[in-house]
mmCIF file of C-alpha atoms in Angstrom:
data_model
loop_
_atom_site.group_PDB
_atom_site.id
_atom_site.type_symbol
_atom_site.label_atom_id
_atom_site.label_comp_id
_atom_site.label_asym_id
_atom_site.label_seq_id
_atom_site.Cartn_x
_atom_site.Cartn_y
_atom_site.Cartn_z
ATOM 1 C CA MET A 1 -6.119 -1.686 9.175
ATOM 2 C CA ARG A 2 -5.915 0.893 6.433
ATOM 3 C CA ILE A 3 -3.266 1.756 3.843
ATOM 4 C CA ARG A 4 -2.617 5.378 2.882
ATOM 5 C CA ILE A 5 -0.540 6.146 -0.207
ATOM 6 C CA GLU A 6 1.011 9.445 -1.279
ATOM 7 C CA LYS A 7 0.151 8.694 -4.888
ATOM 8 C CA ALA A 8 1.723 11.849 -6.339
ATOM 9 C CA GLN A 9 5.117 10.716 -5.022
ATOM 10 C CA CYS A 10 5.015 7.323 -6.792
ATOM 11 C CA THR A 11 7.923 6.837 -9.208
ATOM 12 C CA GLY A 12 6.601 3.628 -10.748
ATOM 13 C CA ASN A 13 8.958 1.025 -9.290
ATOM 14 C CA ALA A 14 5.913 -1.242 -8.810
ATOM 15 C CA ARG A 15 7.520 -3.214 -5.993
ATOM 16 C CA CYS A 16 4.327 -2.999 -3.946
ATOM 17 C CA ASN A 17 2.433 -4.520 -6.869
ATOM 18 C CA ALA A 18 5.031 -7.269 -7.277
ATOM 19 C CA VAL A 19 4.457 -8.292 -3.650
ATOM 20 C CA ALA A 20 0.664 -7.895 -3.559
ATOM 21 C CA GLU A 21 -0.838 -7.291 -6.989
ATOM 22 C CA ALA A 22 -4.462 -7.439 -5.831
ATOM 23 C CA LEU A 23 -3.891 -4.884 -3.054
ATOM 24 C CA TYR A 24 -1.661 -2.466 -4.963
ATOM 25 C CA PRO A 25 -3.062 -2.066 -8.500
ATOM 26 C CA LEU A 26 -1.197 -0.028 -11.085
ATOM 27 C CA ASP A 27 -2.572 2.388 -13.649
ATOM 28 C CA ASP A 28 -1.891 2.110 -17.385
ATOM 29 C CA GLU A 29 1.411 3.965 -16.949
ATOM 30 C CA GLY A 30 2.724 1.691 -14.199
ATOM 31 C CA TYR A 31 2.099 3.955 -11.219
ATOM 32 C CA ILE A 32 0.028 3.119 -8.148
ATOM 33 C CA ALA A 33 -3.645 3.513 -9.001
ATOM 34 C CA THR A 34 -5.028 4.196 -5.520
ATOM 35 C CA GLU A 35 -4.528 6.656 -2.681
ATOM 36 C CA GLY A 36 -5.389 4.046 -0.101
ATOM 37 C CA PHE A 37 -7.722 1.272 0.940
ATOM 38 C CA ASP A 38 -9.086 -0.728 3.828
ATOM 39 C CA VAL A 39 -7.138 -3.970 4.098
ATOM 40 C CA PRO A 40 -9.344 -7.043 3.710
ATOM 41 C CA PRO A 41 -9.371 -9.361 6.745
ATOM 42 C CA GLY A 42 -6.566 -11.884 6.610
ATOM 43 C CA GLN A 43 -4.418 -9.820 4.222
ATOM 44 C CA GLU A 44 -2.739 -7.604 6.797
ATOM 45 C CA ASP A 45 0.700 -9.240 6.500
ATOM 46 C CA LEU A 46 0.593 -9.034 2.714
ATOM 47 C CA ALA A 47 -0.372 -5.349 2.893
ATOM 48 C CA ARG A 48 2.519 -4.658 5.277
ATOM 49 C CA ARG A 49 4.989 -6.458 3.008
ATOM 50 C CA GLY A 50 3.789 -4.432 0.026
ATOM 51 C CA ALA A 51 4.224 -1.214 1.980
ATOM 52 C CA ARG A 52 7.748 -2.188 3.088
ATOM 53 C CA ALA A 53 8.677 -2.987 -0.520
ATOM 54 C CA CYS A 54 8.193 0.637 -1.604
ATOM 55 C CA PRO A 55 11.634 2.266 -2.012
ATOM 56 C CA GLU A 56 10.115 5.766 -1.810
ATOM 57 C CA ARG A 57 8.390 4.975 1.515
ATOM 58 C CA ILE A 58 5.138 6.578 0.369
ATOM 59 C CA ILE A 59 2.891 3.761 1.608
ATOM 60 C CA PHE A 60 1.733 4.068 5.194
ATOM 61 C CA VAL A 61 0.128 1.356 7.308
ATOM 62 C CA ILE A 62 -2.520 2.693 9.667
ATOM 63 C CA GLU A 63 -3.260 0.123 12.335
ATOM 64 C CA ASP A 64 -6.761 -0.023 13.799
ATOM 65 C CA GLU A 65 -7.034 1.099 17.380
ATOM 66 C CA GLU A 66 -8.556 -1.526 19.607
ATOM 67 C CA THR A 67 -11.323 -0.313 21.813
ATOM 68 C CA ALA A 68 -11.969 -1.784 25.225
#
């Protein structure tokens, strides 16, 4: 799973960070500090909750495709 963030659209509500501080770090001005990341194993639910917490809906969850 991967998270993609439209960083330029961040308004600094920091709700993602409040839900999952380690996954959604903020810069010195209180805005999201990353444009995306690979979600560490076992933290998928936390990453999804952080994405859902964003009122601007600028955080996108990209699920891995399973290969057969």
